[in-house]
Structures are given as C-alpha cells and as structure tokens.
Short mmCIF file of C-alpha atoms and ligand atoms in Angstrom, two decimals:
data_model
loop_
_atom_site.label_atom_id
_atom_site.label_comp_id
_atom_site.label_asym_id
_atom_site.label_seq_id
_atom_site.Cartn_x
_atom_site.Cartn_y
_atom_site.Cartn_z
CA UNK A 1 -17.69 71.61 -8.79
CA UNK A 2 -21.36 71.04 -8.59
CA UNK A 3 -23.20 72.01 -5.52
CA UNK A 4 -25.70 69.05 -5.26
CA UNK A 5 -23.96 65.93 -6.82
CA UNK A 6 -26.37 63.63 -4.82
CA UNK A 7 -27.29 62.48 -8.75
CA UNK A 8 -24.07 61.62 -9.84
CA UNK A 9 -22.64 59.85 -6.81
CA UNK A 10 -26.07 57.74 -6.99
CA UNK A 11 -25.28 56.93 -10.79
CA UNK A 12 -21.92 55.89 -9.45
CA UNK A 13 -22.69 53.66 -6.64
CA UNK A 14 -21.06 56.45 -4.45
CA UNK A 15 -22.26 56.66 -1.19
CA UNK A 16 -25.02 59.40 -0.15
CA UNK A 17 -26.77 61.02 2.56
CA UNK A 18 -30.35 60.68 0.59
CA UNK A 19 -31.37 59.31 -2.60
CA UNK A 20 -31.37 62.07 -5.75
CA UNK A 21 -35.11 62.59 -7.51
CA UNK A 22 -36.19 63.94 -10.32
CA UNK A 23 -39.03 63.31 -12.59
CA UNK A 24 -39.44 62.42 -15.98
CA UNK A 25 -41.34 65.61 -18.19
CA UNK A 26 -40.21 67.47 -15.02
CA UNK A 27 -39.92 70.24 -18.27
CA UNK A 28 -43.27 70.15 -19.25
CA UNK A 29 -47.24 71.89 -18.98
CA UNK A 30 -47.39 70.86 -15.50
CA UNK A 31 -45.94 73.53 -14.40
CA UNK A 32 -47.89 76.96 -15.95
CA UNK A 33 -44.74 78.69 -16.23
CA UNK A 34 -43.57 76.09 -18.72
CA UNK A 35 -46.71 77.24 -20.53
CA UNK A 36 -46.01 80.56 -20.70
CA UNK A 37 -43.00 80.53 -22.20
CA UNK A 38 -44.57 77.71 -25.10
CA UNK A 39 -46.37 80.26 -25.98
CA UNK A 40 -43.53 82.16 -26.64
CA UNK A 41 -42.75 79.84 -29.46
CA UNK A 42 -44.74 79.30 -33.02
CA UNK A 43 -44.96 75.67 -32.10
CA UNK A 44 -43.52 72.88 -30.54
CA UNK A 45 -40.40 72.35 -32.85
CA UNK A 46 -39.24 75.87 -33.17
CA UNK A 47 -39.73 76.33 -28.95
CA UNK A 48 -37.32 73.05 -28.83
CA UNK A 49 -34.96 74.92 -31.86
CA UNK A 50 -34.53 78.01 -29.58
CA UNK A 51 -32.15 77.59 -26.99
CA UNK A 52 -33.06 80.64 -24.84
CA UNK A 53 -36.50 79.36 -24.58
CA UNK A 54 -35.36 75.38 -23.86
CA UNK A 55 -32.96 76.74 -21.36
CA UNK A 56 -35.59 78.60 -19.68
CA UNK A 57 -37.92 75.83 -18.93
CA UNK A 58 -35.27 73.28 -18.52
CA UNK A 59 -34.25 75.07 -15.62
CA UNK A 60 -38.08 76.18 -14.29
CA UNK A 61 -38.20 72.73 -12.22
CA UNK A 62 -35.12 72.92 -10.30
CA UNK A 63 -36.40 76.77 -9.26
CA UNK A 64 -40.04 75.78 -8.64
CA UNK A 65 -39.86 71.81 -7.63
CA UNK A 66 -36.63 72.08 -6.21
CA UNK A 67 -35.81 68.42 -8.14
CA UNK A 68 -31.85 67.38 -7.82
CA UNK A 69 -31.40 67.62 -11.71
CA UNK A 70 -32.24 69.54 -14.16
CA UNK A 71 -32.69 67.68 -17.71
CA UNK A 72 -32.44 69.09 -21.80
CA UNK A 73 -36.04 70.61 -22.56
CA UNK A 74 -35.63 68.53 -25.83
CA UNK A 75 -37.24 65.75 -27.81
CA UNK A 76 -36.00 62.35 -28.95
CA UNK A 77 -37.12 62.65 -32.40
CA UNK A 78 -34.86 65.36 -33.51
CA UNK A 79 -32.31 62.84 -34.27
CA UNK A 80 -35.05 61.51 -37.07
CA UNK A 81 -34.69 65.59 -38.62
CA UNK A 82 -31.37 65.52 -37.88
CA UNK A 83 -30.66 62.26 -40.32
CA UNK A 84 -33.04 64.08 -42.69
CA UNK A 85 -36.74 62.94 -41.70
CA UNK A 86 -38.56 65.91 -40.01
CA UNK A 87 -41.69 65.97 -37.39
CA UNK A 88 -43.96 68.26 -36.53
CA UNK A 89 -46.03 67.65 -33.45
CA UNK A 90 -49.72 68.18 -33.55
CA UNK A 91 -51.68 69.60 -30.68
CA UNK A 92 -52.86 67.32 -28.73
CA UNK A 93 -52.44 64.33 -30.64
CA UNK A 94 -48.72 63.73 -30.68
CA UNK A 95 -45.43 63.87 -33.31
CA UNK A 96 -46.16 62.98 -36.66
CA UNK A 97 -44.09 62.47 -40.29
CA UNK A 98 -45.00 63.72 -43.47
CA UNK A 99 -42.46 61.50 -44.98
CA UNK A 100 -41.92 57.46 -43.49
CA UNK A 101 -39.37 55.09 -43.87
CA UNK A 102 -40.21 52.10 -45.90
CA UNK A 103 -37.50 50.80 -48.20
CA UNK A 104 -33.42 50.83 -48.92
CA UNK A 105 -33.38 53.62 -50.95
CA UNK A 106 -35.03 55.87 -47.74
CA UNK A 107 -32.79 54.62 -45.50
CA UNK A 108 -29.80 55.37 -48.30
CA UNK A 109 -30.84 58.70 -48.45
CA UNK A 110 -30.60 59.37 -44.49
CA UNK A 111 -27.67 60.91 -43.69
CA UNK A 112 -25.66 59.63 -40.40
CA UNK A 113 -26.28 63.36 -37.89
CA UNK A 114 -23.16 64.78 -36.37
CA UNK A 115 -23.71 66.73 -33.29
CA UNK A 116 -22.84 69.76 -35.45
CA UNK A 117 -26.36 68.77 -37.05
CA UNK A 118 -27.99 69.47 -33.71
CA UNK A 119 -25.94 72.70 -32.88
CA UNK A 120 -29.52 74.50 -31.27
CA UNK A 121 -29.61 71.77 -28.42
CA UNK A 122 -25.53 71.95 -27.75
CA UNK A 123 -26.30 75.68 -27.26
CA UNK A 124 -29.36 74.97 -25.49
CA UNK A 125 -27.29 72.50 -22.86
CA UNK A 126 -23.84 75.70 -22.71
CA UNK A 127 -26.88 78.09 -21.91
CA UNK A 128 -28.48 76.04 -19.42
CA UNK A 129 -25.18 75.30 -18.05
CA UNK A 130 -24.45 78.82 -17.24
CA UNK A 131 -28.18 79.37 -15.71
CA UNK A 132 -27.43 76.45 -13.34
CA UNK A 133 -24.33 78.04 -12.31
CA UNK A 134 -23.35 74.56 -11.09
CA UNK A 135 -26.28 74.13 -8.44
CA UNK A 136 -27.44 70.34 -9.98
CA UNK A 137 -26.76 67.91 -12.87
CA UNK A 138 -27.54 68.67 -16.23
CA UNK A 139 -28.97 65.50 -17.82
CA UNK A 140 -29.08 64.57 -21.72
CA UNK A 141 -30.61 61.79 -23.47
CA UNK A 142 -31.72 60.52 -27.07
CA UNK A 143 -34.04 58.15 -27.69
CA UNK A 144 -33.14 54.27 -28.02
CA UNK A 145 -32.65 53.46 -31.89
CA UNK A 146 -35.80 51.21 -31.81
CA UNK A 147 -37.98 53.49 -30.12
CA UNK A 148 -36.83 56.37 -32.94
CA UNK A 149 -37.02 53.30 -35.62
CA UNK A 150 -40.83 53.10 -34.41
CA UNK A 151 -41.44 56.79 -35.17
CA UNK A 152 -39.69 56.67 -38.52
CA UNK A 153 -41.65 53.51 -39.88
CA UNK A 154 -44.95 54.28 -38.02
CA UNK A 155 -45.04 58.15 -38.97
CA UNK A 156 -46.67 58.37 -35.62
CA UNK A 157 -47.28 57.52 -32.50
CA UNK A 158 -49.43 53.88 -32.04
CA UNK A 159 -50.46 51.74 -29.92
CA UNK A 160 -49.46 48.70 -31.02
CA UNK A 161 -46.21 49.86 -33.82
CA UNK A 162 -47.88 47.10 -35.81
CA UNK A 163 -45.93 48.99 -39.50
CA UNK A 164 -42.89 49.38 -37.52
CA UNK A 165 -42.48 45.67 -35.81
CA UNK A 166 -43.84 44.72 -39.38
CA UNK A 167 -40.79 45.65 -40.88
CA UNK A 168 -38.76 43.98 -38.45
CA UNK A 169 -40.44 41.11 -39.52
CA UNK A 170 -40.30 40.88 -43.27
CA UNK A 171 -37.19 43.07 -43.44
CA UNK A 172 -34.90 42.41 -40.76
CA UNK A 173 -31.79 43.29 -42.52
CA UNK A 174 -32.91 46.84 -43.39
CA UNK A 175 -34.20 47.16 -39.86
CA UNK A 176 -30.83 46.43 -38.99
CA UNK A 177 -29.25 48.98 -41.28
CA UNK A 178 -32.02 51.62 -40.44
CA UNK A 179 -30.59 50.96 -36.70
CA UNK A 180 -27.01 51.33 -37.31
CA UNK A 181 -27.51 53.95 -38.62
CA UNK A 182 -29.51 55.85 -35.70
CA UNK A 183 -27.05 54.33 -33.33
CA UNK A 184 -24.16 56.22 -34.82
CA UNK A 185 -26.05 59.43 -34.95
CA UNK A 186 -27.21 58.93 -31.49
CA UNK A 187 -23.32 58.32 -30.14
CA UNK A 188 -22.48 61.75 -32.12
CA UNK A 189 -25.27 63.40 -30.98
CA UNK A 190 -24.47 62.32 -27.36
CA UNK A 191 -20.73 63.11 -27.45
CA UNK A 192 -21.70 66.23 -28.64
CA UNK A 193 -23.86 66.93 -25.22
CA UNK A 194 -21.52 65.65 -23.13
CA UNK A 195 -18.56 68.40 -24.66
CA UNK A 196 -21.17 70.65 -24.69
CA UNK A 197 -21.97 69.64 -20.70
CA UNK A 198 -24.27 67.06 -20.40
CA UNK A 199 -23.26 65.13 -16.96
CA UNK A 200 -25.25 62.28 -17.26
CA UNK A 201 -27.20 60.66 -20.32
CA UNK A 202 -30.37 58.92 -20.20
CA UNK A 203 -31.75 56.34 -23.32
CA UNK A 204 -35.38 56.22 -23.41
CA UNK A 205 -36.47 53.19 -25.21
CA UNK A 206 -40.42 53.97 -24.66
CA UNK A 207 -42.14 51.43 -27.18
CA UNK A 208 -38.96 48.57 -25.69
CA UNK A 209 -42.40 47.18 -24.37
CA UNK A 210 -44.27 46.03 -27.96
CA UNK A 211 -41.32 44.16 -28.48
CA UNK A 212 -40.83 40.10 -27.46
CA UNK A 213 -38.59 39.37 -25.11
CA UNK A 214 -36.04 38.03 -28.07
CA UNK A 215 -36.73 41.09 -30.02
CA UNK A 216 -35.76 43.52 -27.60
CA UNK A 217 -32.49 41.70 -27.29
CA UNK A 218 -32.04 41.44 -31.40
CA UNK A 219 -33.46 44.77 -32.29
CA UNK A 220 -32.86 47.11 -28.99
CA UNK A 221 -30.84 46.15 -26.46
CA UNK A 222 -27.79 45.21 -28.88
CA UNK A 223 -27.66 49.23 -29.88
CA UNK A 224 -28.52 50.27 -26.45
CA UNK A 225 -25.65 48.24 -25.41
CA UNK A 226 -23.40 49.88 -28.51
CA UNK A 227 -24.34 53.41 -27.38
CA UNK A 228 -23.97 52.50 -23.60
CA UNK A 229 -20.25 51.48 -24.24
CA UNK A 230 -19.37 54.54 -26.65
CA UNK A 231 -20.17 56.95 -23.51
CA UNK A 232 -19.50 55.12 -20.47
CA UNK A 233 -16.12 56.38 -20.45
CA UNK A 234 -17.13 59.95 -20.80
CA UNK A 235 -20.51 60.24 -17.88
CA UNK A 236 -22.75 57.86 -16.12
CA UNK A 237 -25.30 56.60 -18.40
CA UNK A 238 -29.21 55.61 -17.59
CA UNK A 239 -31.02 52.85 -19.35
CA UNK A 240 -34.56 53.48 -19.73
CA UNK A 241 -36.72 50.18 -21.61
CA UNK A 242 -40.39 51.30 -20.52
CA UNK A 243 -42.00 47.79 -19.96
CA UNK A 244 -38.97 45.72 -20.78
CA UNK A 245 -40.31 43.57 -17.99
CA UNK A 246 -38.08 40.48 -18.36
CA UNK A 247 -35.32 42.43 -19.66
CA UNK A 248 -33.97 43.74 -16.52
CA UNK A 249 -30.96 41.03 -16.33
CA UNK A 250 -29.95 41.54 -19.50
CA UNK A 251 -29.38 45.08 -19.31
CA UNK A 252 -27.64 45.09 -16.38
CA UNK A 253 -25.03 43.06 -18.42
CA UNK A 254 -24.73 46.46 -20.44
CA UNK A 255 -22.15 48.84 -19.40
CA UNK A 256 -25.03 51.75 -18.05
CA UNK A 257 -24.26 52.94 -14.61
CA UNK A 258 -28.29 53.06 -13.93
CA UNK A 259 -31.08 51.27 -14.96
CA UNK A 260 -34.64 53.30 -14.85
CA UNK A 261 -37.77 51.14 -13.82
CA UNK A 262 -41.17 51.09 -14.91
CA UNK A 263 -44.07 51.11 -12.20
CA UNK A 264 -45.00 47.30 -13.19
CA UNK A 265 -41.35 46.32 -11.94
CA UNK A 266 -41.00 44.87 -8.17
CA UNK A 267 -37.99 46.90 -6.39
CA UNK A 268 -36.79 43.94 -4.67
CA UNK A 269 -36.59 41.58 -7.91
CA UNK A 270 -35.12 43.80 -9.73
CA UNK A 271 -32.16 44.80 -7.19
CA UNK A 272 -31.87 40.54 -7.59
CA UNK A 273 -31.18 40.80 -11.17
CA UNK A 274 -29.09 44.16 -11.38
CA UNK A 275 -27.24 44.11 -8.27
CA UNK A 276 -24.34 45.67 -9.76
CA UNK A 277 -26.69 49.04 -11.01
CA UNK A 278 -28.35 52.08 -9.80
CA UNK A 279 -31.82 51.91 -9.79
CA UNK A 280 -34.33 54.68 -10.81
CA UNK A 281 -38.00 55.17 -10.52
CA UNK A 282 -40.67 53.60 -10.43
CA UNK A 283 -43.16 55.20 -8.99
CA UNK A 284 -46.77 55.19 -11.12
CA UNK A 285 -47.36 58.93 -12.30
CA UNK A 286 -51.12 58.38 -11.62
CA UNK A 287 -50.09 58.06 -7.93
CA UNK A 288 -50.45 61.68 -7.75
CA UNK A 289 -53.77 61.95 -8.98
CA UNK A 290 -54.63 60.41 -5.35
CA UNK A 291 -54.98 62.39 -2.21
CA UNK A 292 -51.76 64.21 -0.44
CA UNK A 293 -51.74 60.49 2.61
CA UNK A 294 -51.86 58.80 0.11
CA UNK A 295 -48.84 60.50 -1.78
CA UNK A 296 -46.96 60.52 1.35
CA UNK A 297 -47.57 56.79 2.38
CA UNK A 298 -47.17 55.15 -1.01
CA UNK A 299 -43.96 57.48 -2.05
CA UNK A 300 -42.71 56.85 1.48
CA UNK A 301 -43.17 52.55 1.11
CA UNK A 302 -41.60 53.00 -1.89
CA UNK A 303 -38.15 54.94 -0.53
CA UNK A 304 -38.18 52.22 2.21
CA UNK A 305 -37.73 49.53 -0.50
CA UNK A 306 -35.47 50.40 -3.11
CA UNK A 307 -33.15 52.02 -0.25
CA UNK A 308 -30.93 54.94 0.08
CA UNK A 309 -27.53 54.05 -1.45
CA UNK A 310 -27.76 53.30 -5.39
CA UNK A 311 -31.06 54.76 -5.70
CA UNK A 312 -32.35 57.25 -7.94
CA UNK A 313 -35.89 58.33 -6.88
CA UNK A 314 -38.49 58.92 -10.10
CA UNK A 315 -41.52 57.93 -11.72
CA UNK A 316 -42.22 54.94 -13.50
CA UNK A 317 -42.73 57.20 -16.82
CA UNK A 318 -43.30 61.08 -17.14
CA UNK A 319 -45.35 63.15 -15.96
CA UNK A 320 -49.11 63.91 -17.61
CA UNK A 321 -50.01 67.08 -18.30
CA UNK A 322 -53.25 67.34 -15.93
CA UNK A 323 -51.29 66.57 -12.96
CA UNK A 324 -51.70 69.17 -10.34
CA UNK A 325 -47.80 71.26 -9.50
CA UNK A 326 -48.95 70.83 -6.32
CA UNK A 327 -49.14 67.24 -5.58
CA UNK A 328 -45.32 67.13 -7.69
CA UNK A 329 -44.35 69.61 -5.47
CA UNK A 330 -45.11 67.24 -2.50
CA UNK A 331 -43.65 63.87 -3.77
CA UNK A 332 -40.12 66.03 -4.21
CA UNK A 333 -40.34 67.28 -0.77
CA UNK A 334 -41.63 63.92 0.65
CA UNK A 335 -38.37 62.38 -0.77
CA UNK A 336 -35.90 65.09 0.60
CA UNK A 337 -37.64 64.98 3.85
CA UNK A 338 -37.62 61.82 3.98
CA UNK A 339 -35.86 59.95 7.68
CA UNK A 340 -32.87 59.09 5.34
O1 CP3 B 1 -38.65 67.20 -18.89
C1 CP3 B 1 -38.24 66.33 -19.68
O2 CP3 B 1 -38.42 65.11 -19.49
C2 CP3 B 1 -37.36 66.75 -20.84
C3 CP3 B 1 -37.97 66.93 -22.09
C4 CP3 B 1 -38.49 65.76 -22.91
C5 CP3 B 1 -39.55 65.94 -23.83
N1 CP3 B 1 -39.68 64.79 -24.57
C6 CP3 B 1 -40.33 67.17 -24.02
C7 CP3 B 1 -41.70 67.08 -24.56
C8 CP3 B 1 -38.04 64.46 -23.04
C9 CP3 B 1 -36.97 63.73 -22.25
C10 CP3 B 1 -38.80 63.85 -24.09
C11 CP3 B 1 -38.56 62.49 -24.58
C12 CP3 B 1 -39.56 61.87 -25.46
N2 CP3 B 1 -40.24 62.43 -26.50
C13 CP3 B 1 -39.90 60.50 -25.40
C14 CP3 B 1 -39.32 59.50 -24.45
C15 CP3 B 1 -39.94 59.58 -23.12
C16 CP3 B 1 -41.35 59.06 -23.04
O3 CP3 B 1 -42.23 59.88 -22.77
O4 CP3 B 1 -41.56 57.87 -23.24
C17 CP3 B 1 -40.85 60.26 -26.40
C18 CP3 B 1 -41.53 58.95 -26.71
C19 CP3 B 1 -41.05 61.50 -27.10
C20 CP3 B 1 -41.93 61.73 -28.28
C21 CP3 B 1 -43.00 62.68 -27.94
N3 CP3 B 1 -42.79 64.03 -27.70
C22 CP3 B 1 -44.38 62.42 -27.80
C23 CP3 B 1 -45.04 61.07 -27.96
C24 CP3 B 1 -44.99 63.64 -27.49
C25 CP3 B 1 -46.47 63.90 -27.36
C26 CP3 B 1 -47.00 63.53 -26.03
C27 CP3 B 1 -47.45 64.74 -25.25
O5 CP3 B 1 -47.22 64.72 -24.03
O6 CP3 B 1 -48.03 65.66 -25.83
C28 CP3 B 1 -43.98 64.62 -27.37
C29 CP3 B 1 -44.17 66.05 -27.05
C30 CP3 B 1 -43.41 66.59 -25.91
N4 CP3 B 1 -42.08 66.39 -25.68
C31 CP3 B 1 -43.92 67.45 -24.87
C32 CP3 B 1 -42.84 67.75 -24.03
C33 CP3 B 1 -42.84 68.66 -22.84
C34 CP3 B 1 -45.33 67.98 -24.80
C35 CP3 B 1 -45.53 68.94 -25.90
C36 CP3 B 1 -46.12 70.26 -25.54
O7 CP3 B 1 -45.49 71.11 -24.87
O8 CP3 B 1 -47.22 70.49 -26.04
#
C-alpha cells in the first residue's frame, strides 16, 4: 500500500484532503543533483539506457521537492529506437535522426516494439520501485503516436513540423499506417510499465498543437483514444495534448481518467467541457521566473479555481532548465500548505 496516494485517488475522482502536484521535467537540470549524476553518463541516451542512473534521478525530486509522484527519468522517443529508428540528442539543441521516415518501404521495415524491446526502462521503473519503498506514485508515459510521428518524419525537433504535417497531407494512408503502428508499440510498451509498476500513465502529445482542430481528431486523438482504452483497465491514465485548445471536449469523450491542461486553457471552461475528468496543470512554467508574492499569489488563485477534489496540481508544460530549485521548491510547498 502506498503511503501518499493523494495522486491516484485524484486520477480517480476519489475524494482528498488536498490536491496531488507534481511537475512536468520534475527529473531534469533544475535540480544540480540531476546534473551530477548526467555526468555520470557518456550522453543523454546511454544515462536514459542505465537504469541505476534513471532510477536515481527519477527519485531526486520526491527527496529534494518533496512532489507527490515520482515519474520514469525517460524519453518519449525511445519507442522510435525501439521500432528500429534511433536518436541521439545533441547538446543543447535537442533529439535528432540520422535516418527519417519518408516512404512505405521505411515504415515496412519498422518493426512493431514489445516491451521486451525496452527491457532498460522496465528495470529502470522495478528499481525505482524498490527506492520508493512505496512512499508516492510511480508514473509512466510514452509519447502520443503523432507527436513520435513528428520526430520520425521531421528528424528533429521544429517549429512548425511543416515535413511531418506534409506527409499527412499528401500521404494520409501511410501516415495512418506509420501510426498504427506506434500505437501498438506504445500499448506494449505501456503494459510492459504497468507489470513492471507503473501506477499511472501519462500520453504527452506535445506538437497536438500544429495540428487543426480536424486533424488532431483524424491523426491524434483517434490513437490516443486506442491507447487510452487498451490501459484503462489496468491504471488511471493522463491525457496530455499541449495546445489542443478546442480539443478539450473531445477528449474527455476518451476513456483517460485525467486530462492535463496547458497554461492558455481557462480552469473554469474546461471543468464545463470535461466534467466527468480530473484535471491537471496548468500553471505557466515562466511563472516562476517572477518574484516569490508573486509565486505565492498567482499559484494560490490558481488552487482556488480548479478546486480541491479532481484536481491534479502542475504546470502547463515542463520545467526549463534555468529555473531556479528554489522558486520550484516554493510552488510545491505553496500547494501542500495551501488552506485546503
Ligand atoms: O521529469 C520528467 O518529466 C521525466 C522525464 C522526461 C524527459 N523527457 C527527460 C528529458 C519526460 C516525461 C520526457 C518527455 C519528452 N521528451 C517529451 C514530452 C514532453 C514535452 O516536453 O513536451 C518530448 C517532446 C521529448 C523529446 C525531447 N527530449 C526533447 C525535445 C528534448 C530536448 C529539450 C531539452 O530540454 O533539452 C529532450 C531531452 C530531455 N528529455 C531532457 C530531459 C531531462 C533534457 C536533456 C538533458 O539532460 O540534457
């Protein structure tokens, strides 16, 4: 039994004496001990193939931040190398793909990943497990099979996806085989974290946002909504569209226990058109650039408004790496100390 379920009965709709938070890229250089042990590592993608080391910072914020979950140090795009299209991420700039996707016979040659494919992160997640010793929620997550479509036909990050949402365009059926595809590995590779003790799961669909409203439904939200019904049954699970703006209604026709809001979402319109889900976020990561009242005050508004019961308290996006630990530190404690 876990100590501090506070996420889980949130997720659920369960009742709860304050609202859960954690922060997206709680696992990240904010924090200079997360640093430390990167350096460990040759570079990014071996740190993420080493469980010891994932484990390690994966559990660094719920020791230093005192957060109410602790999520997978991982990254979306190993699903991409795990299907047979490898990244590498260059400093300071971002992932990248020596080899794109572009035609049939590339997407032929992917193979669908099994979580057996992805064994370093399973141990990563029984490792971290153990280091928790059941204090919080472990979450896992995978990346939405547009968002990891965009990496594959980009070869990089962008700001538009202009080559990706180009072949959506003049090759919609191989877009749609391309996705299948992903959204089969990404139900493996999520079954696989949940035996191997994932509580709750988490889809980040990032680059939802370049998409038209209609495309998000046709190229997104339909294998959002496939993945969201394979493991439902099994854990709570969190839909993240970043900028999905008018897409909140639809996906609270999906069967996710918790829908995660971007900063440019109003609270109150969006508990209209999801009453039936948990909310999470939404608060702009830039807010804590700004001085500690102003931290207080804005995180404080924001608690007021979404509510206590089916709340899950978060940013609107991750965390950037020049934020100070200290000013993270203080939006946690403002939210447990908080007159629930
Ligand atoms: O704490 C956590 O949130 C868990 C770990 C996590 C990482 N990536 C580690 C990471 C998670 C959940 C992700 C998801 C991820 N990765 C997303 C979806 C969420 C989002 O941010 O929209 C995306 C789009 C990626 C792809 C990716 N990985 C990019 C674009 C970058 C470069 C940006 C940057 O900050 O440098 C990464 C690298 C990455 N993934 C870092 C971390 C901590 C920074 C790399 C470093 O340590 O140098």
């Amino acid at each position: 039994m876990l100590k501090n379920d506070l996420l889980l009965r949130a997720a659920k709709g369960l009742e709860v004496e304050r609202a859960p938070v954690w922060l997206m890229r709680q696992a990240g250089r904010v924090l200079p001990e997360y640093r430390a042990t990167r350096s460990k590592a040759k570079n990014f993608v071996e740190f993420v193939k080493t469980p010891e080391l994932a484990a390690e910072v994966t559990v660094q914020p719920v020791t230093i931040l005192g957060v109410d979950a602790a999520i997978i140090f991982s990254d979306i795009l190993v699903i991409p190398e795990a299907m047979g299209l490898p990244y590498e991420m260059i400093e300071a700039k971002g992932p990248r793909f020596p080899n794109t996707i572009n035609s049939k016979t590339d997407i032929d040659k992917l193979k669908i990943a099994e979580a057996g494919d992805l064994d370093y992160v399973m141990q990563a997640l029984k490792l971290t497990k153990r280091e928790l010793n059941n204090s919080v929620p472990l979450i896992g997550f995978c990346g939405a099979p547009w968002t990891i479509l965009a990496y594959m036909v980009e070869g990089s990050g962008s700001k538009t996806f202009s080559k990706a949402k180009q072949f959506l365009y003049t090759q919609p059926e191989l877009a749609h085989q391309l996705l299948e595809k992903i959204t089969l590995s990404s139900i493996n590779y999520l079954k696989g974290q949940v035996a191997a003790g994932a509580d709750l799961l988490q889809i980040f669909d990032s680059w939802a946002g370049v998409l038209s409203e209609k495309m998000f439904y046709e190229f997104s939200l339909k294998y959002i909504s496939q993945i969201c019904d394979a493991l439902s049954p099994l854990v709570p699970v969190t839909v993240f569209a970043k900028d999905a703006h008018d897409g909140i209604e639809k996906i609270a026709q999906t069967t996710c226990s918790s829908i995660g809001l971007d900063w440019t979402i109003d609270p109150l319109t969006a508990r209209k058109q999801a009453e039936n889900k948990t909310l999470q976020g939404n608060a702009d990561p830039c807010l804590l650039y700004a001085d500690e009242k102003t931290i207080i005050a804005q995180t404080q508004t924001m608690l007021k408004t979404f509510g206590k019961q089916k709340y899950i308290c978060n940013l609107g996006h991750g965390l950037y790496p020049d934020i100070d630990k200290e000013k993270v530190k203080l939006f946690v404690d403002v939210v447990k100390g908080y007159g629930w």
